[in-house]
PDB file of C-alpha atoms in Angstrom:
ATOM      1  CA  MET Q  12     164.828 119.786  63.263  1.00 40.00           C
ATOM      2  CA  THR Q  13     168.092 121.769  63.381  1.00 49.00           C
ATOM      3  CA  GLY Q  14     169.746 123.017  66.556  1.00 57.00           C
ATOM      4  CA  HIS Q  15     168.210 126.467  66.004  1.00 92.00           C
ATOM      5  CA  GLU Q  16     164.781 125.179  64.974  1.00 97.00           C
ATOM      6  CA  LYS Q  17     162.275 124.808  67.790  1.00 98.00           C
ATOM      7  CA  SER Q  18     158.526 124.465  68.135  1.00 98.00           C
ATOM      8  CA  PHE Q  19     155.622 124.660  70.559  1.00 98.00           C
ATOM      9  CA  ARG Q  20     151.914 123.868  70.547  1.00 99.00           C
ATOM     10  CA  THR Q  21     149.244 126.508  70.885  1.00 98.00           C
ATOM     11  CA  THR Q  22     146.202 126.119  73.114  1.00 98.00           C
ATOM     12  CA  ASP Q  23     144.233 124.887  70.096  1.00 97.00           C
ATOM     13  CA  GLY Q  24     146.801 122.193  69.364  1.00 98.00           C
ATOM     14  CA  VAL Q  25     148.661 123.775  66.446  1.00 98.00           C
ATOM     15  CA  ARG Q  26     152.404 123.179  66.136  1.00 99.00           C
ATOM     16  CA  LEU Q  27     154.252 126.396  65.375  1.00 99.00           C
ATOM     17  CA  VAL Q  28     157.909 126.353  64.381  1.00 99.00           C
ATOM     18  CA  TYR Q  29     160.417 129.114  65.097  1.00 99.00           C
ATOM     19  CA  ASP Q  30     164.150 129.747  64.796  1.00 98.00           C
ATOM     20  CA  ASP Q  31     166.143 130.791  67.850  1.00 98.00           C
ATOM     21  CA  HIS Q  32     169.597 132.309  67.343  1.00 98.00           C
ATOM     22  CA  GLY Q  33     172.004 134.209  69.567  1.00 97.00           C
ATOM     23  CA  SER Q  34     171.707 135.464  73.113  1.00 97.00           C
ATOM     24  CA  GLY Q  35     170.846 138.734  74.789  1.00 97.00           C
ATOM     25  CA  PRO Q  36     167.703 140.876  74.713  1.00 97.00           C
ATOM     26  CA  ALA Q  37     165.004 139.128  72.701  1.00 98.00           C
ATOM     27  CA  VAL Q  38     163.836 140.385  69.295  1.00 98.00           C
ATOM     28  CA  LEU Q  39     160.816 138.577  67.835  1.00 99.00           C
ATOM     29  CA  LEU Q  40     160.402 138.744  64.052  1.00 99.00           C
ATOM     30  CA  VAL Q  41     156.919 138.345  62.530  1.00 99.00           C
ATOM     31  CA  HIS Q  42     156.873 137.887  58.763  1.00 99.00           C
ATOM     32  CA  GLY Q  43     154.302 138.937  56.189  1.00 98.00           C
ATOM     33  CA  PHE Q  44     151.675 137.041  54.198  1.00 97.00           C
ATOM     34  CA  THR Q  45     153.163 134.233  52.051  1.00 97.00           C
ATOM     35  CA  CYS Q  46     156.588 134.588  53.698  1.00 97.00           C
ATOM     36  CA  SER Q  47     158.305 132.672  56.523  1.00 98.00           C
ATOM     37  CA  ALA Q  48     160.941 132.999  59.221  1.00 98.00           C
ATOM     38  CA  ALA Q  49     163.600 132.330  56.580  1.00 97.00           C
ATOM     39  CA  HIS Q  50     162.878 135.663  54.918  1.00 98.00           C
ATOM     40  CA  TRP Q  51     164.432 137.486  57.912  1.00 99.00           C
ATOM     41  CA  ALA Q  52     167.926 136.168  57.078  1.00 98.00           C
ATOM     42  CA  PHE Q  53     169.469 139.624  56.586  1.00 98.00           C
ATOM     43  CA  GLN Q  54     168.116 140.870  59.913  1.00 99.00           C
ATOM     44  CA  ARG Q  55     168.937 137.702  61.848  1.00 98.00           C
ATOM     45  CA  GLU Q  56     172.620 137.948  61.015  1.00 97.00           C
ATOM     46  CA  ALA Q  57     172.856 141.612  61.996  1.00 98.00           C
ATOM     47  CA  LEU Q  58     170.837 141.226  65.203  1.00 98.00           C
ATOM     48  CA  VAL Q  59     172.804 138.223  66.427  1.00 98.00           C
ATOM     49  CA  ALA Q  60     176.088 139.991  65.654  1.00 97.00           C
ATOM     50  CA  ALA Q  61     174.883 142.998  67.673  1.00 96.00           C
ATOM     51  CA  GLY Q  62     174.170 140.877  70.743  1.00 96.00           C
ATOM     52  CA  TYR Q  63     170.470 140.056  70.441  1.00 97.00           C
ATOM     53  CA  ARG Q  64     168.619 136.798  70.855  1.00 98.00           C
ATOM     54  CA  THR Q  65     166.760 136.669  67.560  1.00 99.00           C
ATOM     55  CA  LEU Q  66     163.594 134.594  67.249  1.00 99.00           C
ATOM     56  CA  ALA Q  67     161.650 134.258  64.002  1.00 99.00           C
ATOM     57  CA  LEU Q  68     158.298 132.483  63.876  1.00 99.00           C
ATOM     58  CA  ASP Q  69     156.600 130.706  61.008  1.00 99.00           C
ATOM     59  CA  LEU Q  70     153.004 131.877  61.418  1.00 99.00           C
ATOM     60  CA  ARG Q  71     150.318 129.202  61.210  1.00 98.00           C
ATOM     61  CA  PHE Q  72     149.625 128.299  57.564  1.00 98.00           C
ATOM     62  CA  HIS Q  73     153.173 129.384  56.674  1.00 98.00           C
ATOM     63  CA  GLY Q  74     156.570 127.741  56.371  1.00 97.00           C
ATOM     64  CA  ARG Q  75     157.140 124.722  58.608  1.00 98.00           C
ATOM     65  CA  SER Q  76     154.205 125.435  60.927  1.00 98.00           C
ATOM     66  CA  ASP Q  77     150.934 123.534  60.835  1.00 98.00           C
ATOM     67  CA  SER Q  78     148.095 124.519  58.519  1.00 97.00           C
ATOM     68  CA  PRO Q  79     145.027 123.614  60.577  1.00 97.00           C
ATOM     69  CA  ALA Q  80     141.415 123.660  59.483  1.00 91.00           C
ATOM     70  CA  SER Q  81     140.692 126.542  61.856  1.00 94.00           C
ATOM     71  CA  GLY Q  82     142.083 129.884  62.908  1.00 97.00           C
ATOM     72  CA  GLN Q  83     142.154 131.827  59.631  1.00 98.00           C
ATOM     73  CA  ARG Q  84     141.863 135.138  61.474  1.00 98.00           C
ATOM     74  CA  VAL Q  85     144.469 137.786  62.239  1.00 99.00           C
ATOM     75  CA  SER Q  86     143.250 137.821  65.851  1.00 99.00           C
ATOM     76  CA  ARG Q  87     144.122 134.115  66.190  1.00 99.00           C
ATOM     77  CA  LEU Q  88     147.609 134.823  64.848  1.00 99.00           C
ATOM     78  CA  GLY Q  89     147.888 137.621  67.407  1.00 99.00           C
ATOM     79  CA  LYS Q  90     146.947 135.140  70.124  1.00 99.00           C
ATOM     80  CA  ASP Q  91     149.613 132.808  68.760  1.00 99.00           C
ATOM     81  CA  ILE Q  92     152.189 135.568  69.366  1.00 99.00           C
ATOM     82  CA  GLY Q  93     150.979 135.891  72.940  1.00 99.00           C
ATOM     83  CA  GLU Q  94     151.256 132.144  73.480  1.00 99.00           C
ATOM     84  CA  TRP Q  95     154.713 132.141  71.864  1.00 99.00           C
ATOM     85  CA  ILE Q  96     155.927 134.833  74.272  1.00 99.00           C
ATOM     86  CA  GLU Q  97     154.396 132.870  77.154  1.00 98.00           C
ATOM     87  CA  HIS Q  98     156.100 129.695  75.953  1.00 98.00           C
ATOM     88  CA  LEU Q  99     159.435 131.524  75.780  1.00 98.00           C
ATOM     89  CA  GLU Q 100     158.876 132.908  79.300  1.00 98.00           C
ATOM     90  CA  LEU Q 101     159.904 136.376  78.145  1.00 98.00           C
ATOM     91  CA  ASP Q 102     158.768 139.649  79.669  1.00 95.00           C
ATOM     92  CA  ASP Q 103     160.717 142.287  77.735  1.00 96.00           C
ATOM     93  CA  VAL Q 104     160.643 141.638  73.991  1.00 98.00           C
ATOM     94  CA  ALA Q 105     161.008 143.774  70.888  1.00 98.00           C
ATOM     95  CA  LEU Q 106     158.409 142.930  68.241  1.00 99.00           C
ATOM     96  CA  VAL Q 107     159.296 143.512  64.586  1.00 99.00           C
ATOM     97  CA  GLY Q 108     156.567 142.949  62.005  1.00 99.00           C
ATOM     98  CA  HIS Q 109     156.390 143.254  58.245  1.00 99.00           C
ATOM     99  CA  SER Q 110     153.166 143.649  56.246  1.00 98.00           C
ATOM    100  CA  LEU Q 111     150.646 141.121  57.635  1.00 98.00           C
ATOM    101  CA  GLY Q 112     153.081 140.687  60.534  1.00 99.00           C
ATOM    102  CA  VAL Q 113     152.376 144.285  61.580  1.00 99.00           C
ATOM    103  CA  SER Q 114     148.665 143.551  61.726  1.00 99.00           C
ATOM    104  CA  VAL Q 115     149.409 140.416  63.736  1.00 99.00           C
ATOM    105  CA  CYS Q 116     151.399 142.544  66.193  1.00 99.00           C
ATOM    106  CA  LEU Q 117     148.502 145.007  66.438  1.00 99.00           C
ATOM    107  CA  ALA Q 118     146.168 142.081  67.114  1.00 99.00           C
ATOM    108  CA  TYR Q 119     148.548 140.985  69.868  1.00 99.00           C
ATOM    109  CA  PHE Q 120     148.488 144.473  71.400  1.00 99.00           C
ATOM    110  CA  ASP Q 121     144.700 144.516  71.195  1.00 99.00           C
ATOM    111  CA  LEU Q 122     144.545 141.243  73.131  1.00 99.00           C
ATOM    112  CA  PHE Q 123     147.436 141.564  75.556  1.00 99.00           C
ATOM    113  CA  GLY Q 124     148.614 145.176  75.678  1.00 98.00           C
ATOM    114  CA  THR Q 125     152.267 146.215  75.821  1.00 98.00           C
ATOM    115  CA  GLU Q 126     153.257 144.992  79.274  1.00 98.00           C
ATOM    116  CA  ARG Q 127     155.726 142.447  77.909  1.00 98.00           C
ATOM    117  CA  VAL Q 128     156.953 144.526  74.942  1.00 98.00           C
ATOM    118  CA  ARG Q 129     159.812 147.009  75.186  1.00 97.00           C
ATOM    119  CA  ALA Q 130     159.762 148.107  71.525  1.00 97.00           C
ATOM    120  CA  PHE Q 131     157.732 147.719  68.325  1.00 98.00           C
ATOM    121  CA  ALA Q 132     158.914 148.094  64.726  1.00 99.00           C
ATOM    122  CA  ALA Q 133     156.382 148.142  61.875  1.00 99.00           C
ATOM    123  CA  ILE Q 134     157.448 147.714  58.241  1.00 99.00           C
ATOM    124  CA  ASP Q 135     155.155 149.007  55.465  1.00 99.00           C
ATOM    125  CA  GLN Q 136     151.672 148.147  56.646  1.00 99.00           C
ATOM    126  CA  SER Q 137     148.599 150.327  56.876  1.00 99.00           C
ATOM    127  CA  PRO Q 138     146.380 149.769  59.942  1.00 99.00           C
ATOM    128  CA  LYS Q 139     143.428 149.743  57.521  1.00 99.00           C
ATOM    129  CA  LEU Q 140     143.656 148.210  54.057  1.00 98.00           C
ATOM    130  CA  VAL Q 141     140.355 149.206  52.437  1.00 98.00           C
ATOM    131  CA  ASN Q 142     140.005 152.785  51.211  1.00 99.00           C
ATOM    132  CA  ASP Q 143     136.728 154.561  51.966  1.00 98.00           C
ATOM    133  CA  GLU Q 144     135.391 157.936  53.081  1.00 98.00           C
ATOM    134  CA  THR Q 145     137.266 157.598  56.396  1.00 98.00           C
ATOM    135  CA  TRP Q 146     140.631 156.430  55.067  1.00 99.00           C
ATOM    136  CA  ALA Q 147     142.501 157.166  51.850  1.00 98.00           C
ATOM    137  CA  TRP Q 148     145.804 155.410  52.622  1.00 98.00           C
ATOM    138  CA  GLY Q 149     144.949 151.723  52.408  1.00 98.00           C
ATOM    139  CA  VAL Q 150     146.094 149.326  49.697  1.00 98.00           C
ATOM    140  CA  ARG Q 151     146.278 151.252  46.444  1.00 96.00           C
ATOM    141  CA  SER Q 152     143.140 150.718  44.307  1.00 96.00           C
ATOM    142  CA  VAL Q 153     141.208 148.635  46.888  1.00 97.00           C
ATOM    143  CA  GLU Q 154     137.775 149.848  48.010  1.00 98.00           C
ATOM    144  CA  TRP Q 155     134.734 148.125  49.493  1.00 98.00           C
ATOM    145  CA  THR Q 156     133.303 147.735  45.995  1.00 98.00           C
ATOM    146  CA  ASN Q 157     136.205 145.531  44.860  1.00 97.00           C
ATOM    147  CA  VAL Q 158     137.793 144.112  48.019  1.00 97.00           C
ATOM    148  CA  TRP Q 159     136.459 140.603  47.365  1.00 96.00           C
ATOM    149  CA  ASP Q 160     137.851 140.709  43.854  1.00 97.00           C
ATOM    150  CA  ALA Q 161     141.190 141.739  45.359  1.00 95.00           C
ATOM    151  CA  VAL Q 162     141.144 138.878  47.863  1.00 96.00           C
ATOM    152  CA  ASN Q 163     140.307 136.385  45.126  1.00 95.00           C
ATOM    153  CA  GLY Q 164     143.039 137.661  42.827  1.00 92.00           C
ATOM    154  CA  ARG Q 165     140.718 138.924  40.113  1.00 91.00           C
ATOM    155  CA  PHE Q 166     142.804 142.052  39.611  1.00 87.00           C
ATOM    156  CA  GLN Q 167     146.269 143.269  40.539  1.00 88.00           C
ATOM    157  CA  TRP Q 168     145.822 145.405  43.625  1.00 89.00           C
ATOM    158  CA  GLY Q 169     148.431 147.916  44.578  1.00 91.00           C
ATOM    159  CA  ASN Q 170     150.675 149.405  41.923  1.00 92.00           C
ATOM    160  CA  PRO Q 171     153.484 146.922  41.122  1.00 91.00           C
ATOM    161  CA  ALA Q 172     155.009 149.384  38.674  1.00 92.00           C
ATOM    162  CA  LEU Q 173     156.219 151.427  41.655  1.00 94.00           C
ATOM    163  CA  GLU Q 174     158.328 148.589  43.061  1.00 94.00           C
ATOM    164  CA  PRO Q 175     162.024 149.095  42.215  1.00 93.00           C
ATOM    165  CA  PRO Q 176     163.808 146.358  40.253  1.00 94.00           C
ATOM    166  CA  MET Q 177     164.794 143.399  42.416  1.00 94.00           C
ATOM    167  CA  PRO Q 178     168.433 143.656  43.562  1.00 95.00           C
ATOM    168  CA  PRO Q 179     170.527 140.518  43.021  1.00 97.00           C
ATOM    169  CA  HIS Q 180     170.853 139.887  46.753  1.00 97.00           C
ATOM    170  CA  VAL Q 181     167.044 139.740  47.074  1.00 95.00           C
ATOM    171  CA  GLY Q 182     166.887 137.189  44.282  1.00 96.00           C
ATOM    172  CA  GLU Q 183     169.435 135.119  46.187  1.00 96.00           C
ATOM    173  CA  LEU Q 184     167.371 135.415  49.375  1.00 96.00           C
ATOM    174  CA  LEU Q 185     164.210 134.236  47.627  1.00 96.00           C
ATOM    175  CA  ALA Q 186     166.064 131.356  45.986  1.00 96.00           C
ATOM    176  CA  GLU Q 187     167.189 130.241  49.438  1.00 95.00           C
ATOM    177  CA  ALA Q 188     164.086 131.046  51.513  1.00 96.00           C
ATOM    178  CA  GLY Q 189     161.427 130.421  48.884  1.00 95.00           C
ATOM    179  CA  SER Q 190     159.475 132.798  46.688  1.00 94.00           C
ATOM    180  CA  PRO Q 191     156.213 134.243  48.043  1.00 91.00           C
ATOM    181  CA  ALA Q 192     154.844 133.729  44.518  1.00 89.00           C
ATOM    182  CA  ASP Q 193     154.893 129.971  45.147  1.00 92.00           C
ATOM    183  CA  PHE Q 194     152.707 130.195  48.255  1.00 93.00           C
ATOM    184  CA  PRO Q 195     149.283 128.445  47.969  1.00 94.00           C
ATOM    185  CA  VAL Q 196     147.173 131.560  48.510  1.00 94.00           C
ATOM    186  CA  GLY Q 197     143.970 129.738  47.604  1.00 94.00           C
ATOM    187  CA  ALA Q 198     144.249 127.650  50.772  1.00 95.00           C
ATOM    188  CA  VAL Q 199     144.131 130.682  53.054  1.00 97.00           C
ATOM    189  CA  LEU Q 200     141.670 133.057  51.396  1.00 97.00           C
ATOM    190  CA  PRO Q 201     139.664 133.476  54.645  1.00 97.00           C
ATOM    191  CA  LEU Q 202     142.834 134.734  56.370  1.00 98.00           C
ATOM    192  CA  LEU Q 203     143.565 137.139  53.524  1.00 98.00           C
ATOM    193  CA  ALA Q 204     139.962 138.377  53.591  1.00 98.00           C
ATOM    194  CA  ASP Q 205     140.159 138.937  57.333  1.00 98.00           C
ATOM    195  CA  HIS Q 206     143.430 140.827  56.875  1.00 98.00           C
ATOM    196  CA  PHE Q 207     141.963 143.029  54.153  1.00 98.00           C
ATOM    197  CA  THR Q 208     138.786 143.940  56.020  1.00 98.00           C
ATOM    198  CA  ALA Q 209     140.254 144.571  59.487  1.00 98.00           C
ATOM    199  CA  ASP Q 210     140.662 148.063  60.920  1.00 99.00           C
ATOM    200  CA  TRP Q 211     143.325 148.445  63.610  1.00 99.00           C
ATOM    201  CA  ARG Q 212     143.305 152.249  63.776  1.00 99.00           C
ATOM    202  CA  ASP Q 213     141.796 152.338  67.259  1.00 99.00           C
ATOM    203  CA  VAL Q 214     144.572 150.064  68.547  1.00 99.00           C
ATOM    204  CA  VAL Q 215     147.429 152.230  67.259  1.00 99.00           C
ATOM    205  CA  PRO Q 216     147.226 154.991  69.927  1.00 99.00           C
ATOM    206  CA  THR Q 217     147.177 152.362  72.696  1.00 99.00           C
ATOM    207  CA  VAL Q 218     150.613 151.004  71.725  1.00 98.00           C
ATOM    208  CA  ASP Q 219     152.627 152.972  74.237  1.00 97.00           C
ATOM    209  CA  ALA Q 220     155.919 151.098  73.765  1.00 96.00           C
ATOM    210  CA  PRO Q 221     158.614 152.957  71.807  1.00 96.00           C
ATOM    211  CA  ALA Q 222     157.920 152.367  68.127  1.00 97.00           C
ATOM    212  CA  TRP Q 223     159.543 152.745  64.725  1.00 98.00           C
ATOM    213  CA  VAL Q 224     157.699 152.767  61.393  1.00 99.00           C
ATOM    214  CA  ALA Q 225     159.671 151.936  58.250  1.00 99.00           C
ATOM    215  CA  THR Q 226     158.522 152.152  54.653  1.00 99.00           C
ATOM    216  CA  GLY Q 227     159.902 152.351  51.152  1.00 98.00           C
ATOM    217  CA  ARG Q 228     159.639 155.537  49.131  1.00 98.00           C
ATOM    218  CA  HIS Q 229     158.278 153.446  46.262  1.00 98.00           C
ATOM    219  CA  SER Q 230     155.899 151.145  48.139  1.00 98.00           C
ATOM    220  CA  PRO Q 231     153.492 149.583  45.633  1.00 97.00           C
ATOM    221  CA  SER Q 232     151.069 148.871  48.452  1.00 97.00           C
ATOM    222  CA  PHE Q 233     150.623 151.957  50.624  1.00 98.00           C
ATOM    223  CA  PRO Q 234     150.879 155.742  50.238  1.00 98.00           C
ATOM    224  CA  LEU Q 235     153.472 157.473  52.384  1.00 98.00           C
ATOM    225  CA  GLU Q 236     150.779 159.605  54.031  1.00 98.00           C
ATOM    226  CA  GLY Q 237     149.389 156.521  55.746  1.00 98.00           C
ATOM    227  CA  MET Q 238     152.787 155.646  57.176  1.00 99.00           C
ATOM    228  CA  GLU Q 239     153.102 159.236  58.417  1.00 99.00           C
ATOM    229  CA  TRP Q 240     149.709 158.878  60.100  1.00 99.00           C
ATOM    230  CA  PHE Q 241     150.775 155.577  61.665  1.00 99.00           C
ATOM    231  CA  ALA Q 242     154.009 156.999  63.066  1.00 99.00           C
ATOM    232  CA  GLY Q 243     152.271 160.183  64.195  1.00 99.00           C
ATOM    233  CA  THR Q 244     149.473 158.323  65.984  1.00 99.00           C
ATOM    234  CA  LEU Q 245     151.690 155.888  67.865  1.00 99.00           C
ATOM    235  CA  PRO Q 246     152.426 157.666  71.186  1.00 98.00           C
ATOM    236  CA  ASP Q 247     156.232 157.365  70.959  1.00 96.00           C
ATOM    237  CA  SER Q 248     157.358 156.752  67.400  1.00 97.00           C
ATOM    238  CA  SER Q 249     159.619 157.763  64.538  1.00 97.00           C
ATOM    239  CA  LEU Q 250     159.407 157.157  60.788  1.00 98.00           C
ATOM    240  CA  SER Q 251     162.101 156.123  58.315  1.00 99.00           C
ATOM    241  CA  VAL Q 252     161.614 156.221  54.544  1.00 99.00           C
ATOM    242  CA  PHE Q 253     164.021 154.091  52.522  1.00 99.00           C
ATOM    243  CA  GLU Q 254     164.655 155.814  49.235  1.00 98.00           C
ATOM    244  CA  ASN Q 255     165.512 152.770  47.108  1.00 97.00           C
ATOM    245  CA  SER Q 256     162.826 150.412  48.388  1.00 98.00           C
ATOM    246  CA  GLY Q 257     159.226 149.418  47.872  1.00 97.00           C
ATOM    247  CA  HIS Q 258     157.252 147.095  50.155  1.00 98.00           C
ATOM    248  CA  CYS Q 259     160.327 145.362  51.614  1.00 98.00           C
ATOM    249  CA  PRO Q 260     163.036 147.827  52.680  1.00 98.00           C
ATOM    250  CA  HIS Q 261     164.513 145.158  54.971  1.00 99.00           C
ATOM    251  CA  TRP Q 262     165.253 143.161  51.808  1.00 98.00           C
ATOM    252  CA  ASN Q 263     166.129 145.888  49.332  1.00 98.00           C
ATOM    253  CA  GLU Q 264     168.384 147.925  51.610  1.00 98.00           C
ATOM    254  CA  PRO Q 265     169.368 145.519  54.387  1.00 98.00           C
ATOM    255  CA  GLU Q 266     172.524 147.298  55.545  1.00 98.00           C
ATOM    256  CA  GLU Q 267     170.846 150.693  55.940  1.00 98.00           C
ATOM    257  CA  PHE Q 268     167.692 149.103  57.337  1.00 99.00           C
ATOM    258  CA  ASN Q 269     169.664 147.116  59.906  1.00 98.00           C
ATOM    259  CA  ARG Q 270     171.612 150.193  60.966  1.00 98.00           C
ATOM    260  CA  GLU Q 271     168.388 152.063  61.625  1.00 98.00           C
ATOM    261  CA  LEU Q 272     166.714 149.092  63.307  1.00 98.00           C
ATOM    262  CA  LEU Q 273     169.676 148.597  65.620  1.00 97.00           C
ATOM    263  CA  ALA Q 274     169.823 152.307  66.375  1.00 96.00           C
ATOM    264  CA  PHE Q 275     166.133 152.152  67.303  1.00 97.00           C
ATOM    265  CA  LEU Q 276     166.692 149.113  69.501  1.00 97.00           C
ATOM    266  CA  GLY Q 277     169.451 151.007  71.288  1.00 91.00           C
ATOM    267  CA  ARG Q 278     172.632 149.347  70.133  1.00 56.00           C
ATOM    268  CA  PRO Q 279     174.708 150.697  67.241  1.00 45.00           C
ATOM    269  CA  LEU Q 280     175.756 148.333  64.473  1.00 40.00           C
ATOM    270  CA  ARG Q 281     179.115 146.795  65.281  1.00 30.00           C
TER     271      ARG Q 281
END
């Protein structure tokens, strides 16, 4: 374990590993499905340089954290965030989530509210993934008739053709942090199914902390209209659309993304 690598045990006995860098107001980074804390490298450097204590968790089943036989539910991951904040003894955190990490943050808010959260940033995630008569802005091409096929990888959901070509710096990040394509998805299909079938829309208007929604103009996963709904339904929120990005604007355009994130958090980029 390195000097920045730390861990704690949840109430159900699972060891979760996180990285802790810098000092100052705390920013907690919650990665997406098949990723890890290491995939926040671009943001960690900028946040630490700007005077923030930057903490990035490996969610259970991901990275260096345990992969237990139980807990393959987004709500359990949300509880893990609550227990992490309790372990850290923090009362005024900024939560930043990407993809699944946004849903995990919404699960946290559903369980614990916003009392200990001063700000919330959500990167390219719809609060509802399945499209139906009540919602047209979920994952592209996924409906109730084919959601189980999507979960089991029987067809390519979303529209990968929309994703811009990978910039060289993203390739370098994935070579260092690990490629999501190498993640053993088959071991966590119940978690993916739970993620796909959840509906967090009723939680969104209860998140009364200042919020920022970020998305890529060319997201292969979600239509822009859904991100506009998300930002418009959060009580105190703004929306940024990154013109040269898809699902991961924090990777594709890290300098511009970090400038906007830091502006949202209240400290300009040094």
